[in-house]
Amino acid sequence: MIKDSVKEILEELTEGVELVGAAKTRTPEEILESVEAGLKIVGENYVQEAEKAFEVVGEKAKWHMIGHLQSNKAKKAVKIFDMIETVDSIKLARAIDRACANIGKVMLVLIEINSGEEPQKAGVLPEDAISLIKEISELENVQIMGLMTMGPFAGDPEDARPYFQKTKKLFDEIKDMNLPGVEMRYLSMGMSNSYRVALEEGANMVRIGTKLFGEREYD
Ligand SMILES: *Cc1c(COP(=O)(O)O)cnc(C)c1O
């Protein structure tokens, strides 16, 4: 039961750790059930799925974009989402900034780090993160709130640990720089199989799908 798994995981998480329910492929009704059981943040990978779920769940939850966002979807995305966790380029940040300016909103964003430094993968390379963050911090309708990472796909959660450590180190380094207009409050890392390792390494936001909703039939 979704209800039971939501309660179980919420009980396990210590205070100050945010649970994002990774809801891709789930029906609006399943998402509503999780929210009624206490889930406060719904994470969506696709704007279109988010729009459908938003019609049913609405403002009973906060909405986080956790999938890759194309710049041409920014206009639709900013209407629904409270936070976009996957900003990894100045082009995307500018598209979000413009779309938000049009509707008088400031979008909270996390910078996605390609901690595995894998070509073809989403996220900014760790060594390019600080200059990107400085550039984005100048935008008026975008507010940087922290970092997010996936890490390379790993069967064994221990394999993800070095990438979580690397991202936490970067998070602390940026935090210590006290850059104007930049808050380093959230470190979003860890999924169903790896969130315990992520929490040990300093995550304060975890994105959990399978363990909340059950196995997915497709991605
Ligand atoms: C699907 C997804 C998750 C959750 O994955 P599970 O293994 O089902 O917990 C977390 N983050 C992102 C970005 C995802 O796409």
JSON list of C-alpha atoms and ligand atoms in Angstrom, two decimals:
[
{"chain": "A", "resi": 1, "resn": "MET", "atom": "CA", "xyz": [0.00, 0.00, 0.00]},
{"chain": "A", "resi": 2, "resn": "ILE", "atom": "CA", "xyz": [1.28, 3.44, -0.96]},
{"chain": "A", "resi": 3, "resn": "LYS", "atom": "CA", "xyz": [-0.11, 4.89, 2.26]},
{"chain": "A", "resi": 4, "resn": "ASP", "atom": "CA", "xyz": [1.93, 2.54, 4.43]},
{"chain": "A", "resi": 5, "resn": "SER", "atom": "CA", "xyz": [5.19, 3.05, 2.55]},
{"chain": "A", "resi": 6, "resn": "VAL", "atom": "CA", "xyz": [4.84, 6.83, 2.72]},
{"chain": "A", "resi": 7, "resn": "LYS", "atom": "CA", "xyz": [4.36, 6.67, 6.48]},
{"chain": "A", "resi": 8, "resn": "GLU", "atom": "CA", "xyz": [7.20, 4.20, 6.91]},
{"chain": "A", "resi": 9, "resn": "ILE", "atom": "CA", "xyz": [9.72, 6.32, 5.02]},
{"chain": "A", "resi": 10, "resn": "LEU", "atom": "CA", "xyz": [8.60, 9.57, 6.63]},
{"chain": "A", "resi": 11, "resn": "GLU", "atom": "CA", "xyz": [9.13, 7.96, 10.02]},
{"chain": "A", "resi": 12, "resn": "GLU", "atom": "CA", "xyz": [12.58, 6.79, 9.04]},
{"chain": "A", "resi": 13, "resn": "LEU", "atom": "CA", "xyz": [13.77, 10.22, 7.89]},
{"chain": "A", "resi": 14, "resn": "THR", "atom": "CA", "xyz": [15.18, 12.50, 10.55]},
{"chain": "A", "resi": 15, "resn": "GLU", "atom": "CA", "xyz": [13.95, 16.05, 10.99]},
{"chain": "A", "resi": 16, "resn": "GLY", "atom": "CA", "xyz": [15.26, 18.45, 8.39]},
{"chain": "A", "resi": 17, "resn": "VAL", "atom": "CA", "xyz": [15.30, 15.84, 5.62]},
{"chain": "A", "resi": 18, "resn": "GLU", "atom": "CA", "xyz": [12.80, 16.41, 2.83]},
{"chain": "A", "resi": 19, "resn": "LEU", "atom": "CA", "xyz": [11.15, 13.51, 1.01]},
{"chain": "A", "resi": 20, "resn": "VAL", "atom": "CA", "xyz": [10.40, 13.98, -2.68]},
{"chain": "A", "resi": 21, "resn": "GLY", "atom": "CA", "xyz": [8.07, 11.29, -4.03]},
{"chain": "A", "resi": 22, "resn": "ALA", "atom": "CA", "xyz": [9.42, 10.46, -7.50]},
{"chain": "A", "resi": 23, "resn": "ALA", "atom": "CA", "xyz": [6.11, 9.97, -9.27]},
{"chain": "A", "resi": 24, "resn": "LYS", "atom": "CA", "xyz": [6.97, 9.22, -12.90]},
{"chain": "A", "resi": 25, "resn": "THR", "atom": "CA", "xyz": [4.50, 6.80, -14.54]},
{"chain": "A", "resi": 26, "resn": "ARG", "atom": "CA", "xyz": [2.14, 6.92, -11.52]},
{"chain": "A", "resi": 27, "resn": "THR", "atom": "CA", "xyz": [-1.49, 7.88, -11.95]},
{"chain": "A", "resi": 28, "resn": "PRO", "atom": "CA", "xyz": [-2.84, 11.11, -10.46]},
{"chain": "A", "resi": 29, "resn": "GLU", "atom": "CA", "xyz": [-4.89, 8.96, -8.08]},
{"chain": "A", "resi": 30, "resn": "GLU", "atom": "CA", "xyz": [-1.80, 7.14, -6.80]},
{"chain": "A", "resi": 31, "resn": "ILE", "atom": "CA", "xyz": [-0.08, 10.45, -6.30]},
{"chain": "A", "resi": 32, "resn": "LEU", "atom": "CA", "xyz": [-3.07, 11.83, -4.45]},
{"chain": "A", "resi": 33, "resn": "GLU", "atom": "CA", "xyz": [-3.04, 8.79, -2.17]},
{"chain": "A", "resi": 34, "resn": "SER", "atom": "CA", "xyz": [0.62, 9.43, -1.31]},
{"chain": "A", "resi": 35, "resn": "VAL", "atom": "CA", "xyz": [-0.10, 13.09, -0.58]},
{"chain": "A", "resi": 36, "resn": "GLU", "atom": "CA", "xyz": [-3.05, 12.23, 1.63]},
{"chain": "A", "resi": 37, "resn": "ALA", "atom": "CA", "xyz": [-0.73, 9.90, 3.55]},
{"chain": "A", "resi": 38, "resn": "GLY", "atom": "CA", "xyz": [1.60, 12.79, 4.29]},
{"chain": "A", "resi": 39, "resn": "LEU", "atom": "CA", "xyz": [3.91, 13.23, 1.29]},
{"chain": "A", "resi": 40, "resn": "LYS", "atom": "CA", "xyz": [4.60, 16.96, 0.95]},
{"chain": "A", "resi": 41, "resn": "ILE", "atom": "CA", "xyz": [6.65, 17.10, -2.25]},
{"chain": "A", "resi": 42, "resn": "VAL", "atom": "CA", "xyz": [5.86, 15.38, -5.56]},
{"chain": "A", "resi": 43, "resn": "GLY", "atom": "CA", "xyz": [8.75, 14.99, -8.02]},
{"chain": "A", "resi": 44, "resn": "GLU", "atom": "CA", "xyz": [7.88, 14.75, -11.71]},
{"chain": "A", "resi": 45, "resn": "ASN", "atom": "CA", "xyz": [10.15, 14.01, -14.69]},
{"chain": "A", "resi": 46, "resn": "TYR", "atom": "CA", "xyz": [7.86, 15.20, -17.45]},
{"chain": "A", "resi": 47, "resn": "VAL", "atom": "CA", "xyz": [5.89, 18.43, -17.73]},
{"chain": "A", "resi": 48, "resn": "GLN", "atom": "CA", "xyz": [2.94, 16.70, -19.35]},
{"chain": "A", "resi": 49, "resn": "GLU", "atom": "CA", "xyz": [2.62, 14.11, -16.58]},
{"chain": "A", "resi": 50, "resn": "ALA", "atom": "CA", "xyz": [2.92, 16.85, -14.01]},
{"chain": "A", "resi": 51, "resn": "GLU", "atom": "CA", "xyz": [0.10, 18.82, -15.64]},
{"chain": "A", "resi": 52, "resn": "LYS", "atom": "CA", "xyz": [-2.22, 15.80, -15.44]},
{"chain": "A", "resi": 53, "resn": "ALA", "atom": "CA", "xyz": [-1.36, 15.07, -11.83]},
{"chain": "A", "resi": 54, "resn": "PHE", "atom": "CA", "xyz": [-1.59, 18.74, -10.89]},
{"chain": "A", "resi": 55, "resn": "GLU", "atom": "CA", "xyz": [-5.19, 18.82, -12.06]},
{"chain": "A", "resi": 56, "resn": "VAL", "atom": "CA", "xyz": [-6.06, 16.23, -9.42]},
{"chain": "A", "resi": 57, "resn": "VAL", "atom": "CA", "xyz": [-3.64, 16.99, -6.59]},
{"chain": "A", "resi": 58, "resn": "GLY", "atom": "CA", "xyz": [-3.14, 20.72, -7.08]},
{"chain": "A", "resi": 59, "resn": "GLU", "atom": "CA", "xyz": [-1.74, 22.67, -4.17]},
{"chain": "A", "resi": 60, "resn": "LYS", "atom": "CA", "xyz": [-2.10, 19.89, -1.65]},
{"chain": "A", "resi": 61, "resn": "ALA", "atom": "CA", "xyz": [1.59, 19.25, -2.41]},
{"chain": "A", "resi": 62, "resn": "LYS", "atom": "CA", "xyz": [4.67, 21.11, -3.60]},
{"chain": "A", "resi": 63, "resn": "TRP", "atom": "CA", "xyz": [5.90, 20.18, -7.08]},
{"chain": "A", "resi": 64, "resn": "HIS", "atom": "CA", "xyz": [9.51, 19.56, -7.99]},
{"chain": "A", "resi": 65, "resn": "MET", "atom": "CA", "xyz": [10.81, 19.00, -11.51]},
{"chain": "A", "resi": 66, "resn": "ILE", "atom": "CA", "xyz": [13.39, 16.22, -11.22]},
{"chain": "A", "resi": 67, "resn": "GLY", "atom": "CA", "xyz": [13.71, 15.22, -14.88]},
{"chain": "A", "resi": 68, "resn": "HIS", "atom": "CA", "xyz": [15.66, 16.99, -17.58]},
{"chain": "A", "resi": 69, "resn": "LEU", "atom": "CA", "xyz": [13.83, 20.13, -18.65]},
{"chain": "A", "resi": 70, "resn": "GLN", "atom": "CA", "xyz": [14.03, 21.40, -22.21]},
{"chain": "A", "resi": 71, "resn": "SER", "atom": "CA", "xyz": [14.17, 25.17, -22.51]},
{"chain": "A", "resi": 72, "resn": "ASN", "atom": "CA", "xyz": [11.12, 25.20, -24.77]},
{"chain": "A", "resi": 73, "resn": "LYS", "atom": "CA", "xyz": [9.04, 23.63, -21.98]},
{"chain": "A", "resi": 74, "resn": "ALA", "atom": "CA", "xyz": [10.01, 26.27, -19.43]},
{"chain": "A", "resi": 75, "resn": "LYS", "atom": "CA", "xyz": [6.88, 28.31, -19.95]},
{"chain": "A", "resi": 76, "resn": "LYS", "atom": "CA", "xyz": [4.60, 25.40, -19.02]},
{"chain": "A", "resi": 77, "resn": "ALA", "atom": "CA", "xyz": [6.91, 24.17, -16.28]},
{"chain": "A", "resi": 78, "resn": "VAL", "atom": "CA", "xyz": [7.04, 27.40, -14.31]},
{"chain": "A", "resi": 79, "resn": "LYS", "atom": "CA", "xyz": [3.26, 27.42, -13.94]},
{"chain": "A", "resi": 80, "resn": "ILE", "atom": "CA", "xyz": [3.26, 24.15, -12.00]},
{"chain": "A", "resi": 81, "resn": "PHE", "atom": "CA", "xyz": [6.58, 23.70, -10.30]},
{"chain": "A", "resi": 82, "resn": "ASP", "atom": "CA", "xyz": [7.73, 25.18, -7.01]},
{"chain": "A", "resi": 83, "resn": "MET", "atom": "CA", "xyz": [11.29, 24.02, -7.60]},
{"chain": "A", "resi": 84, "resn": "ILE", "atom": "CA", "xyz": [13.29, 22.84, -10.61]},
{"chain": "A", "resi": 85, "resn": "GLU", "atom": "CA", "xyz": [16.03, 20.50, -9.38]},
{"chain": "A", "resi": 86, "resn": "THR", "atom": "CA", "xyz": [17.70, 19.95, -12.71]},
{"chain": "A", "resi": 87, "resn": "VAL", "atom": "CA", "xyz": [19.14, 23.26, -13.92]},
{"chain": "A", "resi": 88, "resn": "ASP", "atom": "CA", "xyz": [22.44, 22.55, -15.64]},
{"chain": "A", "resi": 89, "resn": "SER", "atom": "CA", "xyz": [22.97, 25.33, -18.20]},
{"chain": "A", "resi": 90, "resn": "ILE", "atom": "CA", "xyz": [22.71, 29.08, -18.48]},
{"chain": "A", "resi": 91, "resn": "LYS", "atom": "CA", "xyz": [20.40, 28.60, -21.47]},
{"chain": "A", "resi": 92, "resn": "LEU", "atom": "CA", "xyz": [17.85, 26.71, -19.39]},
{"chain": "A", "resi": 93, "resn": "ALA", "atom": "CA", "xyz": [18.21, 29.10, -16.46]},
{"chain": "A", "resi": 94, "resn": "ARG", "atom": "CA", "xyz": [17.55, 32.06, -18.76]},
{"chain": "A", "resi": 95, "resn": "ALA", "atom": "CA", "xyz": [14.47, 30.38, -20.24]},
{"chain": "A", "resi": 96, "resn": "ILE", "atom": "CA", "xyz": [13.13, 29.77, -16.71]},
{"chain": "A", "resi": 97, "resn": "ASP", "atom": "CA", "xyz": [13.97, 33.35, -15.74]},
{"chain": "A", "resi": 98, "resn": "ARG", "atom": "CA", "xyz": [12.09, 34.80, -18.70]},
{"chain": "A", "resi": 99, "resn": "ALA", "atom": "CA", "xyz": [9.06, 32.57, -18.21]},
{"chain": "A", "resi": 100, "resn": "CYS", "atom": "CA", "xyz": [8.93, 33.48, -14.52]},
{"chain": "A", "resi": 101, "resn": "ALA", "atom": "CA", "xyz": [9.29, 37.19, -15.20]},
{"chain": "A", "resi": 102, "resn": "ASN", "atom": "CA", "xyz": [6.18, 36.93, -17.37]},
{"chain": "A", "resi": 103, "resn": "ILE", "atom": "CA", "xyz": [4.07, 35.53, -14.55]},
{"chain": "A", "resi": 104, "resn": "GLY", "atom": "CA", "xyz": [5.69, 37.39, -11.68]},
{"chain": "A", "resi": 105, "resn": "LYS", "atom": "CA", "xyz": [7.30, 34.38, -10.00]},
{"chain": "A", "resi": 106, "resn": "VAL", "atom": "CA", "xyz": [10.73, 33.59, -8.64]},
{"chain": "A", "resi": 107, "resn": "MET", "atom": "CA", "xyz": [11.65, 29.96, -9.31]},
{"chain": "A", "resi": 108, "resn": "LEU", "atom": "CA", "xyz": [13.65, 28.05, -6.73]},
{"chain": "A", "resi": 109, "resn": "VAL", "atom": "CA", "xyz": [16.24, 25.89, -8.47]},
{"chain": "A", "resi": 110, "resn": "LEU", "atom": "CA", "xyz": [18.90, 23.34, -7.68]},
{"chain": "A", "resi": 111, "resn": "ILE", "atom": "CA", "xyz": [21.95, 22.97, -9.88]},
{"chain": "A", "resi": 112, "resn": "GLU", "atom": "CA", "xyz": [22.27, 19.42, -11.19]},
{"chain": "A", "resi": 113, "resn": "ILE", "atom": "CA", "xyz": [25.81, 18.11, -10.90]},
{"chain": "A", "resi": 114, "resn": "ASN", "atom": "CA", "xyz": [27.09, 15.40, -13.25]},
{"chain": "A", "resi": 115, "resn": "SER", "atom": "CA", "xyz": [29.06, 13.88, -10.40]},
{"chain": "A", "resi": 116, "resn": "GLY", "atom": "CA", "xyz": [30.02, 10.81, -12.41]},
{"chain": "A", "resi": 117, "resn": "GLU", "atom": "CA", "xyz": [31.46, 13.12, -15.09]},
{"chain": "A", "resi": 118, "resn": "GLU", "atom": "CA", "xyz": [29.78, 10.93, -17.69]},
{"chain": "A", "resi": 119, "resn": "PRO", "atom": "CA", "xyz": [29.58, 12.30, -21.22]},
{"chain": "A", "resi": 120, "resn": "GLN", "atom": "CA", "xyz": [25.97, 12.47, -22.51]},
{"chain": "A", "resi": 121, "resn": "LYS", "atom": "CA", "xyz": [24.61, 12.66, -18.95]},
{"chain": "A", "resi": 122, "resn": "ALA", "atom": "CA", "xyz": [22.60, 15.61, -17.68]},
{"chain": "A", "resi": 123, "resn": "GLY", "atom": "CA", "xyz": [24.16, 17.95, -15.16]},
{"chain": "A", "resi": 124, "resn": "VAL", "atom": "CA", "xyz": [27.03, 20.40, -15.12]},
{"chain": "A", "resi": 125, "resn": "LEU", "atom": "CA", "xyz": [30.52, 19.01, -14.56]},
{"chain": "A", "resi": 126, "resn": "PRO", "atom": "CA", "xyz": [31.74, 19.65, -11.00]},
{"chain": "A", "resi": 127, "resn": "GLU", "atom": "CA", "xyz": [34.60, 21.87, -12.20]},
{"chain": "A", "resi": 128, "resn": "ASP", "atom": "CA", "xyz": [32.17, 24.09, -14.15]},
{"chain": "A", "resi": 129, "resn": "ALA", "atom": "CA", "xyz": [29.57, 24.40, -11.38]},
{"chain": "A", "resi": 130, "resn": "ILE", "atom": "CA", "xyz": [30.85, 27.52, -9.64]},
{"chain": "A", "resi": 131, "resn": "SER", "atom": "CA", "xyz": [31.08, 29.65, -12.77]},
{"chain": "A", "resi": 132, "resn": "LEU", "atom": "CA", "xyz": [27.59, 28.51, -13.83]},
{"chain": "A", "resi": 133, "resn": "ILE", "atom": "CA", "xyz": [26.21, 29.33, -10.39]},
{"chain": "A", "resi": 134, "resn": "LYS", "atom": "CA", "xyz": [27.76, 32.81, -10.47]},
{"chain": "A", "resi": 135, "resn": "GLU", "atom": "CA", "xyz": [26.15, 33.45, -13.85]},
{"chain": "A", "resi": 136, "resn": "ILE", "atom": "CA", "xyz": [22.72, 32.17, -12.80]},
{"chain": "A", "resi": 137, "resn": "SER", "atom": "CA", "xyz": [22.81, 34.12, -9.54]},
{"chain": "A", "resi": 138, "resn": "GLU", "atom": "CA", "xyz": [22.51, 37.32, -11.56]},
{"chain": "A", "resi": 139, "resn": "LEU", "atom": "CA", "xyz": [19.09, 36.34, -12.89]},
{"chain": "A", "resi": 140, "resn": "GLU", "atom": "CA", "xyz": [16.27, 38.07, -11.03]},
{"chain": "A", "resi": 141, "resn": "ASN", "atom": "CA", "xyz": [13.55, 35.46, -11.31]},
{"chain": "A", "resi": 142, "resn": "VAL", "atom": "CA", "xyz": [15.66, 32.42, -10.45]},
{"chain": "A", "resi": 143, "resn": "GLN", "atom": "CA", "xyz": [16.86, 31.66, -6.93]},
{"chain": "A", "resi": 144, "resn": "ILE", "atom": "CA", "xyz": [19.55, 29.01, -6.43]},
{"chain": "A", "resi": 145, "resn": "MET", "atom": "CA", "xyz": [18.80, 26.89, -3.37]},
{"chain": "A", "resi": 146, "resn": "GLY", "atom": "CA", "xyz": [21.34, 24.06, -3.56]},
{"chain": "A", "resi": 147, "resn": "LEU", "atom": "CA", "xyz": [22.59, 21.10, -5.57]},
{"chain": "A", "resi": 148, "resn": "MET", "atom": "CA", "xyz": [21.16, 17.86, -6.92]},
{"chain": "A", "resi": 149, "resn": "THR", "atom": "CA", "xyz": [22.90, 14.79, -8.29]},
{"chain": "A", "resi": 150, "resn": "MET", "atom": "CA", "xyz": [21.97, 11.38, -9.63]},
{"chain": "A", "resi": 151, "resn": "GLY", "atom": "CA", "xyz": [25.39, 9.74, -9.81]},
{"chain": "A", "resi": 152, "resn": "PRO", "atom": "CA", "xyz": [26.14, 6.94, -12.27]},
{"chain": "A", "resi": 153, "resn": "PHE", "atom": "CA", "xyz": [23.64, 4.09, -12.34]},
{"chain": "A", "resi": 154, "resn": "ALA", "atom": "CA", "xyz": [24.70, 1.64, -9.65]},
{"chain": "A", "resi": 155, "resn": "GLY", "atom": "CA", "xyz": [23.27, -1.71, -8.65]},
{"chain": "A", "resi": 156, "resn": "ASP", "atom": "CA", "xyz": [25.12, -1.58, -5.35]},
{"chain": "A", "resi": 157, "resn": "PRO", "atom": "CA", "xyz": [24.35, 1.60, -3.37]},
{"chain": "A", "resi": 158, "resn": "GLU", "atom": "CA", "xyz": [27.91, 1.58, -2.02]},
{"chain": "A", "resi": 159, "resn": "ASP", "atom": "CA", "xyz": [29.08, 2.34, -5.56]},
{"chain": "A", "resi": 160, "resn": "ALA", "atom": "CA", "xyz": [27.19, 5.64, -5.37]},
{"chain": "A", "resi": 161, "resn": "ARG", "atom": "CA", "xyz": [28.95, 6.79, -2.18]},
{"chain": "A", "resi": 162, "resn": "PRO", "atom": "CA", "xyz": [32.00, 8.46, -3.78]},
{"chain": "A", "resi": 163, "resn": "TYR", "atom": "CA", "xyz": [29.74, 10.53, -6.06]},
{"chain": "A", "resi": 164, "resn": "PHE", "atom": "CA", "xyz": [27.61, 11.64, -3.14]},
{"chain": "A", "resi": 165, "resn": "GLN", "atom": "CA", "xyz": [30.78, 12.55, -1.23]},
{"chain": "A", "resi": 166, "resn": "LYS", "atom": "CA", "xyz": [32.08, 14.53, -4.17]},
{"chain": "A", "resi": 167, "resn": "THR", "atom": "CA", "xyz": [28.82, 16.46, -4.48]},
{"chain": "A", "resi": 168, "resn": "LYS", "atom": "CA", "xyz": [28.69, 17.18, -0.73]},
{"chain": "A", "resi": 169, "resn": "LYS", "atom": "CA", "xyz": [32.23, 18.52, -0.86]},
{"chain": "A", "resi": 170, "resn": "LEU", "atom": "CA", "xyz": [31.27, 20.85, -3.70]},
{"chain": "A", "resi": 171, "resn": "PHE", "atom": "CA", "xyz": [28.12, 21.88, -1.80]},
{"chain": "A", "resi": 172, "resn": "ASP", "atom": "CA", "xyz": [30.20, 22.83, 1.27]},
{"chain": "A", "resi": 173, "resn": "GLU", "atom": "CA", "xyz": [32.76, 24.64, -0.83]},
{"chain": "A", "resi": 174, "resn": "ILE", "atom": "CA", "xyz": [30.08, 26.78, -2.51]},
{"chain": "A", "resi": 175, "resn": "LYS", "atom": "CA", "xyz": [28.34, 27.37, 0.80]},
{"chain": "A", "resi": 176, "resn": "ASP", "atom": "CA", "xyz": [31.58, 28.66, 2.32]},
{"chain": "A", "resi": 177, "resn": "MET", "atom": "CA", "xyz": [32.00, 31.10, -0.57]},
{"chain": "A", "resi": 178, "resn": "ASN", "atom": "CA", "xyz": [28.84, 32.97, 0.55]},
{"chain": "A", "resi": 179, "resn": "LEU", "atom": "CA", "xyz": [28.09, 34.04, -3.01]},
{"chain": "A", "resi": 180, "resn": "PRO", "atom": "CA", "xyz": [25.58, 36.89, -3.20]},
{"chain": "A", "resi": 181, "resn": "GLY", "atom": "CA", "xyz": [22.11, 35.65, -4.15]},
{"chain": "A", "resi": 182, "resn": "VAL", "atom": "CA", "xyz": [23.06, 31.99, -3.70]},
{"chain": "A", "resi": 183, "resn": "GLU", "atom": "CA", "xyz": [21.68, 29.81, -0.95]},
{"chain": "A", "resi": 184, "resn": "MET", "atom": "CA", "xyz": [23.12, 26.35, -0.33]},
{"chain": "A", "resi": 185, "resn": "ARG", "atom": "CA", "xyz": [20.26, 24.90, 1.67]},
{"chain": "A", "resi": 186, "resn": "TYR", "atom": "CA", "xyz": [19.26, 21.71, -0.12]},
{"chain": "A", "resi": 187, "resn": "LEU", "atom": "CA", "xyz": [21.41, 18.80, -1.21]},
{"chain": "A", "resi": 188, "resn": "SER", "atom": "CA", "xyz": [19.16, 16.46, -3.19]},
{"chain": "A", "resi": 189, "resn": "MET", "atom": "CA", "xyz": [20.65, 13.00, -3.63]},
{"chain": "A", "resi": 190, "resn": "GLY", "atom": "CA", "xyz": [19.66, 9.38, -3.13]},
{"chain": "A", "resi": 191, "resn": "MET", "atom": "CA", "xyz": [16.89, 7.21, -4.59]},
{"chain": "A", "resi": 192, "resn": "SER", "atom": "CA", "xyz": [15.12, 4.05, -3.39]},
{"chain": "A", "resi": 193, "resn": "ASN", "atom": "CA", "xyz": [18.23, 1.91, -3.34]},
{"chain": "A", "resi": 194, "resn": "SER", "atom": "CA", "xyz": [20.72, 4.57, -2.30]},
{"chain": "A", "resi": 195, "resn": "TYR", "atom": "CA", "xyz": [19.02, 7.07, 0.00]},
{"chain": "A", "resi": 196, "resn": "ARG", "atom": "CA", "xyz": [20.49, 5.62, 3.17]},
{"chain": "A", "resi": 197, "resn": "VAL", "atom": "CA", "xyz": [24.01, 6.03, 1.77]},
{"chain": "A", "resi": 198, "resn": "ALA", "atom": "CA", "xyz": [23.09, 9.53, 0.55]},
{"chain": "A", "resi": 199, "resn": "LEU", "atom": "CA", "xyz": [21.86, 10.52, 4.01]},
{"chain": "A", "resi": 200, "resn": "GLU", "atom": "CA", "xyz": [25.10, 9.29, 5.56]},
{"chain": "A", "resi": 201, "resn": "GLU", "atom": "CA", "xyz": [26.92, 11.52, 3.11]},
{"chain": "A", "resi": 202, "resn": "GLY", "atom": "CA", "xyz": [24.93, 14.65, 3.94]},
{"chain": "A", "resi": 203, "resn": "ALA", "atom": "CA", "xyz": [21.83, 14.69, 1.71]},
{"chain": "A", "resi": 204, "resn": "ASN", "atom": "CA", "xyz": [18.88, 16.59, 3.18]},
{"chain": "A", "resi": 205, "resn": "MET", "atom": "CA", "xyz": [16.52, 15.88, 0.29]},
{"chain": "A", "resi": 206, "resn": "VAL", "atom": "CA", "xyz": [15.93, 12.36, -1.08]},
{"chain": "A", "resi": 207, "resn": "ARG", "atom": "CA", "xyz": [13.96, 11.39, -4.18]},
{"chain": "A", "resi": 208, "resn": "ILE", "atom": "CA", "xyz": [12.18, 8.08, -3.75]},
{"chain": "A", "resi": 209, "resn": "GLY", "atom": "CA", "xyz": [9.92, 6.37, -6.27]},
{"chain": "A", "resi": 210, "resn": "THR", "atom": "CA", "xyz": [9.89, 2.58, -6.24]},
{"chain": "A", "resi": 211, "resn": "LYS", "atom": "CA", "xyz": [9.99, 2.29, -2.47]},
{"chain": "A", "resi": 212, "resn": "LEU", "atom": "CA", "xyz": [6.93, 4.52, -2.16]},
{"chain": "A", "resi": 213, "resn": "PHE", "atom": "CA", "xyz": [4.82, 3.46, -5.11]},
{"chain": "A", "resi": 214, "resn": "GLY", "atom": "CA", "xyz": [6.07, -0.04, -5.98]},
{"chain": "A", "resi": 215, "resn": "GLU", "atom": "CA", "xyz": [7.95, -1.28, -9.05]},
{"chain": "A", "resi": 216, "resn": "ARG", "atom": "CA", "xyz": [7.44, 0.65, -12.27]},
{"chain": "A", "resi": 217, "resn": "GLU", "atom": "CA", "xyz": [6.29, -1.20, -15.37]},
{"chain": "A", "resi": 218, "resn": "TYR", "atom": "CA", "xyz": [8.24, 1.18, -17.59]},
{"chain": "A", "resi": 219, "resn": "ASP", "atom": "CA", "xyz": [10.26, 4.38, -17.33]},
{"chain": "B", "resi": 1, "resn": "LIG", "atom": "C1", "xyz": [12.87, 7.92, -10.95]},
{"chain": "B", "resi": 1, "resn": "LIG", "atom": "C2", "xyz": [13.75, 8.89, -10.27]},
{"chain": "B", "resi": 1, "resn": "LIG", "atom": "C3", "xyz": [14.05, 8.78, -8.90]},
{"chain": "B", "resi": 1, "resn": "LIG", "atom": "C4", "xyz": [13.53, 7.66, -8.03]},
{"chain": "B", "resi": 1, "resn": "LIG", "atom": "O1", "xyz": [13.95, 6.41, -8.47]},
{"chain": "B", "resi": 1, "resn": "LIG", "atom": "P1", "xyz": [13.54, 5.09, -7.65]},
{"chain": "B", "resi": 1, "resn": "LIG", "atom": "O2", "xyz": [14.66, 4.18, -7.90]},
{"chain": "B", "resi": 1, "resn": "LIG", "atom": "O3", "xyz": [12.26, 4.62, -8.21]},
{"chain": "B", "resi": 1, "resn": "LIG", "atom": "O4", "xyz": [13.42, 5.48, -6.22]},
{"chain": "B", "resi": 1, "resn": "LIG", "atom": "C5", "xyz": [14.86, 9.76, -8.33]},
{"chain": "B", "resi": 1, "resn": "LIG", "atom": "N1", "xyz": [15.35, 10.78, -9.04]},
{"chain": "B", "resi": 1, "resn": "LIG", "atom": "C6", "xyz": [15.09, 10.92, -10.34]},
{"chain": "B", "resi": 1, "resn": "LIG", "atom": "C7", "xyz": [15.67, 12.07, -11.07]},
{"chain": "B", "resi": 1, "resn": "LIG", "atom": "C8", "xyz": [14.30, 9.98, -11.01]},
{"chain": "B", "resi": 1, "resn": "LIG", "atom": "O5", "xyz": [14.06, 10.12, -12.32]}
]
